[in-house]
Short mmCIF file of C-alpha atoms and ligand atoms in Angstrom, two decimals:
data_model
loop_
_atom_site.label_atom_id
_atom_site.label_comp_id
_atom_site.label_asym_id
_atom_site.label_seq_id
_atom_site.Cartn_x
_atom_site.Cartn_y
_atom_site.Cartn_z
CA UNK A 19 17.12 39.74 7.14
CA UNK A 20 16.10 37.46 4.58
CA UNK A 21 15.35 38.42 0.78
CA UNK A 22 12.42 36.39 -0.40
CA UNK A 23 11.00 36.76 -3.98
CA UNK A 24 7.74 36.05 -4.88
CA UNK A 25 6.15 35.60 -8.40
CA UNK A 26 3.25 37.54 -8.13
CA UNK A 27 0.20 36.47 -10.47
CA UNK A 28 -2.69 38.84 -10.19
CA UNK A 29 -4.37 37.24 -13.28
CA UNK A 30 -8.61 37.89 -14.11
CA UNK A 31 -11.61 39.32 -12.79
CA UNK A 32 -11.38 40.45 -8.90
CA UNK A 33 -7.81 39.08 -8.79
CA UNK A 34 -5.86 42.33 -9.39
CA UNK A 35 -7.84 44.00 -7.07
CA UNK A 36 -7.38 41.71 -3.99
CA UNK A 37 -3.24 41.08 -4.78
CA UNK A 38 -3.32 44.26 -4.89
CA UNK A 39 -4.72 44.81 -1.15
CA UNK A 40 -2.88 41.56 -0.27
CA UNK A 41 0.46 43.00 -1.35
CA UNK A 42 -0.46 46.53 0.51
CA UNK A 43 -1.07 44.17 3.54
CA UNK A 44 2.27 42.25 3.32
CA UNK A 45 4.52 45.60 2.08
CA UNK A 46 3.43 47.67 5.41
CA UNK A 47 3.70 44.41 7.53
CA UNK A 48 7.37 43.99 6.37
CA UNK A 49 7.85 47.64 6.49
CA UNK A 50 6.58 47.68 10.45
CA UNK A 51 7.92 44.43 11.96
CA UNK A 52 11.23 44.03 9.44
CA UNK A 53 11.66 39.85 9.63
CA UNK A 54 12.15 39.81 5.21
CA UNK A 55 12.59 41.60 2.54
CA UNK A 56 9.47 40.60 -0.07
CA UNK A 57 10.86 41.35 -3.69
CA UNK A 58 8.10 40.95 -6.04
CA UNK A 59 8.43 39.84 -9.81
CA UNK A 60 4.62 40.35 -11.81
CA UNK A 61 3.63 37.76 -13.85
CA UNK A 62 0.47 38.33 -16.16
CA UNK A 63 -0.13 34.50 -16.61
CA UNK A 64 -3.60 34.81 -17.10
CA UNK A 65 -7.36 34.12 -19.38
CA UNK A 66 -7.08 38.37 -20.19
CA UNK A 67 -3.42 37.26 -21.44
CA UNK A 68 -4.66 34.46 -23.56
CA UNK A 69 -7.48 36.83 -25.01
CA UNK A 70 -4.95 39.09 -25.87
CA UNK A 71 -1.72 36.89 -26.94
CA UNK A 72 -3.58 33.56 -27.37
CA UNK A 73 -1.31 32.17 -24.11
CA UNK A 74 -2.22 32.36 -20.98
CA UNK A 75 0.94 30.99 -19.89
CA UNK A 76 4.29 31.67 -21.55
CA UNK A 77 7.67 29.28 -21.10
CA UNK A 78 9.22 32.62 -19.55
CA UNK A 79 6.54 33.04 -16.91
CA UNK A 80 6.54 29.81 -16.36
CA UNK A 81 10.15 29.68 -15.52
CA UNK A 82 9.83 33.47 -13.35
CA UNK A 83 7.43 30.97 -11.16
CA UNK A 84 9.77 28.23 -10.97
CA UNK A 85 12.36 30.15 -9.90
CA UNK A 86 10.63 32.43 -7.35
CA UNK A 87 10.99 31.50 -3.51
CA UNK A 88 7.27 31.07 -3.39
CA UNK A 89 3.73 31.78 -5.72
CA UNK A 90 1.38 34.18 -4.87
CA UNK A 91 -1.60 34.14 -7.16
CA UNK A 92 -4.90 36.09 -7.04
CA UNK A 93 -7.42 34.20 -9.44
CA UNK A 94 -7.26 33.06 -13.06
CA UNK A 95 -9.99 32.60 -15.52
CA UNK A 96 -12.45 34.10 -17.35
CA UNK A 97 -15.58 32.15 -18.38
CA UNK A 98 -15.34 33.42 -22.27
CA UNK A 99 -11.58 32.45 -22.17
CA UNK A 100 -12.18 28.68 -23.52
CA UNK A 101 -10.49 26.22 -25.58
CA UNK A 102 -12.31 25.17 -28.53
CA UNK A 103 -13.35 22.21 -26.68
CA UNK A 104 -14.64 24.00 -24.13
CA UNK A 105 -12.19 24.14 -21.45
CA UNK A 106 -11.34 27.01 -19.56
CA UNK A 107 -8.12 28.42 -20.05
CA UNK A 108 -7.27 28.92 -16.63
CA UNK A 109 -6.13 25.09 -16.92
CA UNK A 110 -2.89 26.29 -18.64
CA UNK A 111 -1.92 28.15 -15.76
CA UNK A 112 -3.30 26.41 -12.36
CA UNK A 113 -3.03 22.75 -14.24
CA UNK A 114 0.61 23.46 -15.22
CA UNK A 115 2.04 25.26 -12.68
CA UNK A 116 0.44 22.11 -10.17
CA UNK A 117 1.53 19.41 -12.20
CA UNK A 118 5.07 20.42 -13.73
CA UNK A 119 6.07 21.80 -10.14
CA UNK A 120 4.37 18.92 -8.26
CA UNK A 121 2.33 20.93 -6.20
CA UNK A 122 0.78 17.80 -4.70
CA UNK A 123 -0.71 19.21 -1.30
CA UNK A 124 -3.57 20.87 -1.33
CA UNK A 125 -3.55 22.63 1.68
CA UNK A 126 -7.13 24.70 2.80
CA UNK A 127 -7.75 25.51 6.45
CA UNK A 128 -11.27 25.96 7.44
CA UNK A 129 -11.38 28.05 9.91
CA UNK A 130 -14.47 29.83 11.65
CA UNK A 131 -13.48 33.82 12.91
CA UNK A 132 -15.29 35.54 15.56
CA UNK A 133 -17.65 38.04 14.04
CA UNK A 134 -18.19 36.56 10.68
CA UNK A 135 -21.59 35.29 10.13
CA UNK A 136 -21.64 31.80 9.13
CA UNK A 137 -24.92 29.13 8.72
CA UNK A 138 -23.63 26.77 11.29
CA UNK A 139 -26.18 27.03 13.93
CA UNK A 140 -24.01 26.68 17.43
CA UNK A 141 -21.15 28.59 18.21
CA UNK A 142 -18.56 25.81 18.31
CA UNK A 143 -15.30 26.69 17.45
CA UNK A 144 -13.88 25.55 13.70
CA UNK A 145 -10.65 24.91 13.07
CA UNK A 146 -9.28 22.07 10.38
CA UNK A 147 -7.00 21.66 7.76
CA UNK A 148 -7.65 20.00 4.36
CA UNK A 149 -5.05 18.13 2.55
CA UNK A 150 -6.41 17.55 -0.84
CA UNK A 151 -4.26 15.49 -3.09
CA UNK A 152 -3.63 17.57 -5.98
CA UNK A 153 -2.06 15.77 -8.90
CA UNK A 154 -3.67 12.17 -8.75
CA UNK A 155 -6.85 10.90 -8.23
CA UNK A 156 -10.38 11.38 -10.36
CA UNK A 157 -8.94 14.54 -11.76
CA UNK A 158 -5.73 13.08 -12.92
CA UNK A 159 -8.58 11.87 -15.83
CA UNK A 160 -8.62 15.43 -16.88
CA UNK A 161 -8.21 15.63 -20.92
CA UNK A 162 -7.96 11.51 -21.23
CA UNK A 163 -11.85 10.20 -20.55
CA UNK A 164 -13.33 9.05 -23.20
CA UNK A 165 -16.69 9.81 -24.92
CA UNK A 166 -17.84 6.74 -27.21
CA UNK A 167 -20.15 7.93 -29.88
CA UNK A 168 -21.96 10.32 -27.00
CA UNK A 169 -23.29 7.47 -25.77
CA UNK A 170 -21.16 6.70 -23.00
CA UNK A 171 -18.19 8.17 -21.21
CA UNK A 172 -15.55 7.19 -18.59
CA UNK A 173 -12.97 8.80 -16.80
CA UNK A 174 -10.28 6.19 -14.58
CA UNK A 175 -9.32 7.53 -11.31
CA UNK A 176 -5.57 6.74 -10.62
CA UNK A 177 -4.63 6.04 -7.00
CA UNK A 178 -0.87 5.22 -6.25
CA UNK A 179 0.85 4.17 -3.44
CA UNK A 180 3.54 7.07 -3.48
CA UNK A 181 1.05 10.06 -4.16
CA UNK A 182 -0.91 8.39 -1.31
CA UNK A 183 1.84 7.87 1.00
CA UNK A 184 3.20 11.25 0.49
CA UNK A 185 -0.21 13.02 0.93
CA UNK A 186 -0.90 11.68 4.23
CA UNK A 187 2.92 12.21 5.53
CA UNK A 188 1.62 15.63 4.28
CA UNK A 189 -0.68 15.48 6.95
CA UNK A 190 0.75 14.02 9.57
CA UNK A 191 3.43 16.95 8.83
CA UNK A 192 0.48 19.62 9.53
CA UNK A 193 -0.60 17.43 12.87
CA UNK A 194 2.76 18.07 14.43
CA UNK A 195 2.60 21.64 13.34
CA UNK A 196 -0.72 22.25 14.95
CA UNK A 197 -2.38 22.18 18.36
CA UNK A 198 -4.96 19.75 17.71
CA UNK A 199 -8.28 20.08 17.17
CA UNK A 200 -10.31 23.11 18.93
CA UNK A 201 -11.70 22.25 22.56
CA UNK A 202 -9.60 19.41 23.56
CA UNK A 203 -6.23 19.49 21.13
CA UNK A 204 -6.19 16.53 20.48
CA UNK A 205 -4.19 15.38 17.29
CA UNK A 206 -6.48 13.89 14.91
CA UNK A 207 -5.97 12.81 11.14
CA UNK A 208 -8.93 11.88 9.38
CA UNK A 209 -9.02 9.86 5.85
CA UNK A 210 -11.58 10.51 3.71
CA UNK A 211 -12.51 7.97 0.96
CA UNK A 212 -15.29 5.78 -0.45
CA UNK A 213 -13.35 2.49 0.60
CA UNK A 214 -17.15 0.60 1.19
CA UNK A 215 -17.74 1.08 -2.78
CA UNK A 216 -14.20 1.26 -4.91
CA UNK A 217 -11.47 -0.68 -4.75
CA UNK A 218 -9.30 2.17 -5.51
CA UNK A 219 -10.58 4.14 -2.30
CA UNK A 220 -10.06 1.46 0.16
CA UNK A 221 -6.32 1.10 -1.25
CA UNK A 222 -6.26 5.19 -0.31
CA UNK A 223 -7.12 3.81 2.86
CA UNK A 224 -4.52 0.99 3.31
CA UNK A 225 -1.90 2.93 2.05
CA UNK A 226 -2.92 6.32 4.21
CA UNK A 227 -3.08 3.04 7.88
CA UNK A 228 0.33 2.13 6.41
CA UNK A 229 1.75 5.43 6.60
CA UNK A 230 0.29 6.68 9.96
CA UNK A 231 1.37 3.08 11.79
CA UNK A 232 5.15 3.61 10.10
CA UNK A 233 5.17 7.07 11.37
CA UNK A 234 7.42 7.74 14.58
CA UNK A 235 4.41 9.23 16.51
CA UNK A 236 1.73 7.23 14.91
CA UNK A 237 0.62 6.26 17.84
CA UNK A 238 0.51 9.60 19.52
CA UNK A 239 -2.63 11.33 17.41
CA UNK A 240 -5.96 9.39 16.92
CA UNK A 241 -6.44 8.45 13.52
CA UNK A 242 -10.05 8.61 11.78
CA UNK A 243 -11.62 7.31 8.32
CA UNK A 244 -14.93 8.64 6.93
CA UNK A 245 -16.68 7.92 4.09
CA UNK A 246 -17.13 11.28 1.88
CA UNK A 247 -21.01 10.86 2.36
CA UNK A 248 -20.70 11.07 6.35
CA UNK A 249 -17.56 13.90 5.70
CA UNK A 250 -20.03 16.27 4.50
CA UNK A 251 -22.43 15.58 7.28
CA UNK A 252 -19.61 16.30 10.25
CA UNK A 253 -18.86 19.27 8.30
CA UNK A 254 -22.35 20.69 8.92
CA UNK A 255 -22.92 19.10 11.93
CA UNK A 256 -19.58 18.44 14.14
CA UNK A 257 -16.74 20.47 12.49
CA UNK A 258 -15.08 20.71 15.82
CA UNK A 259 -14.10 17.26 16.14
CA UNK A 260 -11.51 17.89 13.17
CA UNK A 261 -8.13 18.66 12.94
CA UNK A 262 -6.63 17.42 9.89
CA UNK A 263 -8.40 15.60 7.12
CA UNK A 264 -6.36 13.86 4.67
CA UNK A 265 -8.57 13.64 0.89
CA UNK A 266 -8.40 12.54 -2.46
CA UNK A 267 -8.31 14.94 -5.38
CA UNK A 268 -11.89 15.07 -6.18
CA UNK A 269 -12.96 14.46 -2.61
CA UNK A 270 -10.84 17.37 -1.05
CA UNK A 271 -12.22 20.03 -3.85
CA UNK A 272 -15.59 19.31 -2.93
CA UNK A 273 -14.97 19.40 1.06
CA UNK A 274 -13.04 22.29 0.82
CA UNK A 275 -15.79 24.11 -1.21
CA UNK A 276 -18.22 23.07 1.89
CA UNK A 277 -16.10 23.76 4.70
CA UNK A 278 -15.75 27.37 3.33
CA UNK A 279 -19.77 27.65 3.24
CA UNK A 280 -19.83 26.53 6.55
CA UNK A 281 -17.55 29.76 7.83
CA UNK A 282 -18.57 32.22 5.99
CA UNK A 283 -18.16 31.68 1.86
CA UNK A 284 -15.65 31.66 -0.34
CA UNK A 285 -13.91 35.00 0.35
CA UNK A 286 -12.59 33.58 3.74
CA UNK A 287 -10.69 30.48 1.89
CA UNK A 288 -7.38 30.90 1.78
CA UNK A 289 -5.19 27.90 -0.18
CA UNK A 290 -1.85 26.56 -0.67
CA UNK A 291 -0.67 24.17 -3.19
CA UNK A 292 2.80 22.92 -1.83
CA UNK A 293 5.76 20.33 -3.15
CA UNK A 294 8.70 19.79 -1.82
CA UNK A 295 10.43 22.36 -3.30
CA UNK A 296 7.91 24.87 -4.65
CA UNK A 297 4.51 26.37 -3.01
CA UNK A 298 1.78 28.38 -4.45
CA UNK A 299 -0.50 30.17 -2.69
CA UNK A 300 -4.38 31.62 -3.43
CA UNK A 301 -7.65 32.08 -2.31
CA UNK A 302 -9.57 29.32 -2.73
CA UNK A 303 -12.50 31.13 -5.05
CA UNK A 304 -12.22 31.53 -8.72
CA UNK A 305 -11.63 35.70 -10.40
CA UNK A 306 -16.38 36.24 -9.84
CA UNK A 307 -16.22 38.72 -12.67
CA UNK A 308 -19.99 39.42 -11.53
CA UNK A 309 -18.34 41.50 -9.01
CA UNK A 310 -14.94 42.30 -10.78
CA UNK A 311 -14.01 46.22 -11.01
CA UNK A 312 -16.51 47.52 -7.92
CA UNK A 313 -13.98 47.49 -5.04
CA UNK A 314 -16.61 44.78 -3.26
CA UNK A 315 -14.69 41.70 -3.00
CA UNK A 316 -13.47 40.25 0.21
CA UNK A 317 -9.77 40.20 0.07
CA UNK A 318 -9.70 37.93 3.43
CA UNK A 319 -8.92 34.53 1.64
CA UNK A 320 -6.07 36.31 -0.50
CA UNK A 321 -4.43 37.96 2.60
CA UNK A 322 -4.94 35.24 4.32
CA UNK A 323 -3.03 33.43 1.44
CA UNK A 324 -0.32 35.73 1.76
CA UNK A 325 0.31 34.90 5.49
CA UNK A 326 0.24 31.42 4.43
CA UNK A 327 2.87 31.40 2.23
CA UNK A 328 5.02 33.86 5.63
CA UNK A 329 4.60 30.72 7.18
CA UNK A 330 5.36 28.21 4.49
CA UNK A 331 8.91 30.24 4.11
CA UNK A 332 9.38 30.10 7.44
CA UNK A 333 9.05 26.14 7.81
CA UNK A 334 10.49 25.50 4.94
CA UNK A 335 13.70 27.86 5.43
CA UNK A 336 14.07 27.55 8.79
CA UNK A 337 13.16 31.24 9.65
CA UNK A 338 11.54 32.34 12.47
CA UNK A 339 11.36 36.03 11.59
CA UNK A 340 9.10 35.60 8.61
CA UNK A 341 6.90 32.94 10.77
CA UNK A 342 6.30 35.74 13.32
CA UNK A 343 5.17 38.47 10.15
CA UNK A 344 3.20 35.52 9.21
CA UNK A 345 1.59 35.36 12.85
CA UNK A 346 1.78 39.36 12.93
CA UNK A 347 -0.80 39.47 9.43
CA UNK A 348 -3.52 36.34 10.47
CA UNK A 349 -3.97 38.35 13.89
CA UNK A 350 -4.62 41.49 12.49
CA UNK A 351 -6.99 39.71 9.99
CA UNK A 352 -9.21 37.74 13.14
CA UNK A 353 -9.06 41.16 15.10
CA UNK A 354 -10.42 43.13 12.15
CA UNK A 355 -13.04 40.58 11.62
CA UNK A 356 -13.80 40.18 15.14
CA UNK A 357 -14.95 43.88 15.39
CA UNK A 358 -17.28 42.76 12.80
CA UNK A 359 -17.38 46.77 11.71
CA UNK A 360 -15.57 46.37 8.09
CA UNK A 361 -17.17 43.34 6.47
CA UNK A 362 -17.72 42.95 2.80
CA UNK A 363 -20.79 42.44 1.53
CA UNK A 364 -20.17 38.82 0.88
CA UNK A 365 -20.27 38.71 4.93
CA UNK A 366 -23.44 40.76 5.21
CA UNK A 367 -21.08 44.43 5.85
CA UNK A 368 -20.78 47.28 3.09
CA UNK A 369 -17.21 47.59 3.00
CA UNK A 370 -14.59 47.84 0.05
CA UNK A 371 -12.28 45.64 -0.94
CA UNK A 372 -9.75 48.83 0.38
CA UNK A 373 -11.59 49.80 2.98
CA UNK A 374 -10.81 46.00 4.68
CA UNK A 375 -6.62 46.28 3.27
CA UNK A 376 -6.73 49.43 5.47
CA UNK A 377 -8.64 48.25 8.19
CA UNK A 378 -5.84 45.14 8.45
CA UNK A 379 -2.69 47.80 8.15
CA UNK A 380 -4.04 49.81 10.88
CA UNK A 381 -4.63 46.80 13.34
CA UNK A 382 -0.77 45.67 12.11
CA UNK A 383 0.22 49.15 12.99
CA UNK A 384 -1.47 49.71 16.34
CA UNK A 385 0.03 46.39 17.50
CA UNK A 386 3.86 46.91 16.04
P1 ATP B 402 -13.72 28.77 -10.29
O1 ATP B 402 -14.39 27.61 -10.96
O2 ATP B 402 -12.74 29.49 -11.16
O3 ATP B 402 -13.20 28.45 -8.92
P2 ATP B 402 -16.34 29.61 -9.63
O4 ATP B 402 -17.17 29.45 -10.84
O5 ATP B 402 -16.42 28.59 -8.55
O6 ATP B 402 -14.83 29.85 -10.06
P3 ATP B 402 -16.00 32.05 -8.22
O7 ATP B 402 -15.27 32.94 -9.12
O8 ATP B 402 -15.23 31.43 -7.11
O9 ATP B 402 -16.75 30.97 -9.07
O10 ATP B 402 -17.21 32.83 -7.62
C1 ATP B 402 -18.44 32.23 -7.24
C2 ATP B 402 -19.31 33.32 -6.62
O11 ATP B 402 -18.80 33.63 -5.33
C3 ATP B 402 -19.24 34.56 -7.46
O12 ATP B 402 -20.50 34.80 -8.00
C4 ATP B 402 -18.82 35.68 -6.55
O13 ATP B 402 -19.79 36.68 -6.49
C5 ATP B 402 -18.62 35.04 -5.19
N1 ATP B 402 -17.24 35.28 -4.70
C6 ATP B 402 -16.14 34.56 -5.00
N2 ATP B 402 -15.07 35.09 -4.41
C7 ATP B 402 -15.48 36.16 -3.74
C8 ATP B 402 -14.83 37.14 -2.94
N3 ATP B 402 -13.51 37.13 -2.70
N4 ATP B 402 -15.58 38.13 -2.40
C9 ATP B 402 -16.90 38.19 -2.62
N5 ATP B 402 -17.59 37.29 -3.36
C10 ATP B 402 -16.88 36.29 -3.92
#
């Protein structure tokens, strides 16, 4: 059995809370189904440790992270914790750990679970996978636009053929993984840009056609390219014919940030941000300190972060026993939400944050 540790940032707001019932989650289903040993070093990178130390990031924890087998990270930020520019602080953490590691995949699956209410009218099923390019792109702007005089300001987006190449062998990577999309599996890869209107965007394009034809099974899954505009619109209205959608930085935040409306809110978003040698993994909302402290947050998107990073361990190192705890903690999660009897309120239900960790034990337990 494998010993796996994990750099555990609870950080701000409702983030403690759901680790917490994350870590619960993964302890009991290590405990019940053996597979790895999870040894777990706490890191308080955080806004509440830049309030109180005027960091939010040391070199040391920094370093903890980069030497951990994988990132698990509940939500950082607070909105008084700002630079005296204005920037939140949660930068310091997210922005370095992302850039310094090279966390350049995005990775958010959208994915639509019996017996969660969601506004999409039918009852298709949903199942996709976002690849957001994380370190180039519009945001790669951040901290160098400029502001003339407050009369006019510009940011650059930077596009380059590596980060674009390796971003969509990302997802072709997650196409071979997968069963296609829901209803007919078939393997499709969609690239979403604004190629009609920036020359930037339609080199996105050329480069993403470049990699999928040099691929070995290029020719085996249908590609696709939409323009952001029409993205949002098969969101709402066809998310079934997705599988995996390929985006640039700024593109893939705001798709991702749809796609989780569209099945049920933020709380059922989980995340990863993944290199090649380091991954980090959180739910995709920010730390809500509107609802930080009451035991009401849905801890879905962080457990479901936790089984994400099972099975990023278990591609990356080869192991099938953590890919089966991994399968063991996302099946307790859909059963649990299938019964539809311990929802958060977030989801319409009056459960706790607890009473939804418990609910997910006892569904790993009655199925050891
Ligand atoms: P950030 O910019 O840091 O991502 P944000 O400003 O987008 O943060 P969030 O912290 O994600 O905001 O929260 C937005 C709203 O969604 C909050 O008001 C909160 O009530 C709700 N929310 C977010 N996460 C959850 C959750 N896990 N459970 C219940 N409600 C949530």
């Amino acid at each position: 059995m494998t010993t796996y540790t994990i750099a555990l940032l609870p950080g701000d707001g409702i983030g403690p809370e759901i680790t917490q019932t994350a870590v619960g989650v993964l302890t009991e289903a290590t405990r019940l189904y053996g597979g790895a040993d999870l040894v777990y070093t706490e890191i308080p990178a955080s806004a509440t440790h830049w309030l109180q130390h005027g960091v939010a990031m040391t070199d040391e924890h920094f370093a903890a992270c980069a030497d951990a087998d994988a990132m698990l990270m509940g939500a950082i930020g607070l909105p008084q914790a700002r630079h005296p520019d204005g920037r939140e602080v949660n930068g310091d953490v997210i922005f370095r750990l992302r850039f310094d590691l090279d966390l350049y995949a995005g990775v958010r699956p959208i994915r639509r679970f019996p017996g969660v209410p969601c506004p999409l009218a039918d009852d298709k099923p949903v199942d996709y996978v976002i690849v957001r390019e994380n370190v180039e792109g519009l945001y790669a702007s951040r901290g160098g636009g400029t502001n003339v005089r407050g009369e006019v300001a510009t940011d650059t987006i930077v596009i380059t053929e590596r980060g674009t190449r390796r971003i969509t062998e990302a997802g072709l990577r997650l196409t071979r993984r997968r069963h296609g999309r829901p209803g007919d599996g078939r393997r499709v890869l969609t690239c979403v840009d604004k190629a009609n209107v920036l020359s930037s965007y339609a080199f996105f394009r050329e480069i993403f056609d470049q990699t999928v034809d040099a691929a070995p099974d290029g020719a085996d899954l249908s590609t696709e390219h939409l323009y952001i505009d029409a993205m949002c619109a098969m969101q709402v209205l066809h998310p079934d014919r997705f599988d995996v959608v390929v985006a640039e930085n700024m593109f893939g935040d705001i798709t991702s940030d749809l796609g989780a409306a569209t099945v049920g809110g933020l709380g059922m978003a989980p995340s990863g941000d993944i290199g090649d040698s380091h991954g980090l993994f959180q739910p995709s909302h920010g730390s809500a300190p509107d609802i930080a402290g009451q035991n009401i947050a849905n801890p879905v998107a962080m457990i479901l972060s936790g089984a994400m990073m099972l099975d990023w361990l278990a591609d990356t190192r080869n192991d099938p026993a953590v890919g089966k705890l991994a399968e063991a903690v996302d099946g307790a999660v859909a059963r649990v939400l299938a019964r539809g009897d311990v929802l958060t309120p977030d989801l319409g239900g009056s459960a706790s944050t607890t009473d939804v960790g418990a609910a997910v034990i006892r569904e790993l337990s009655n199925n050891a």
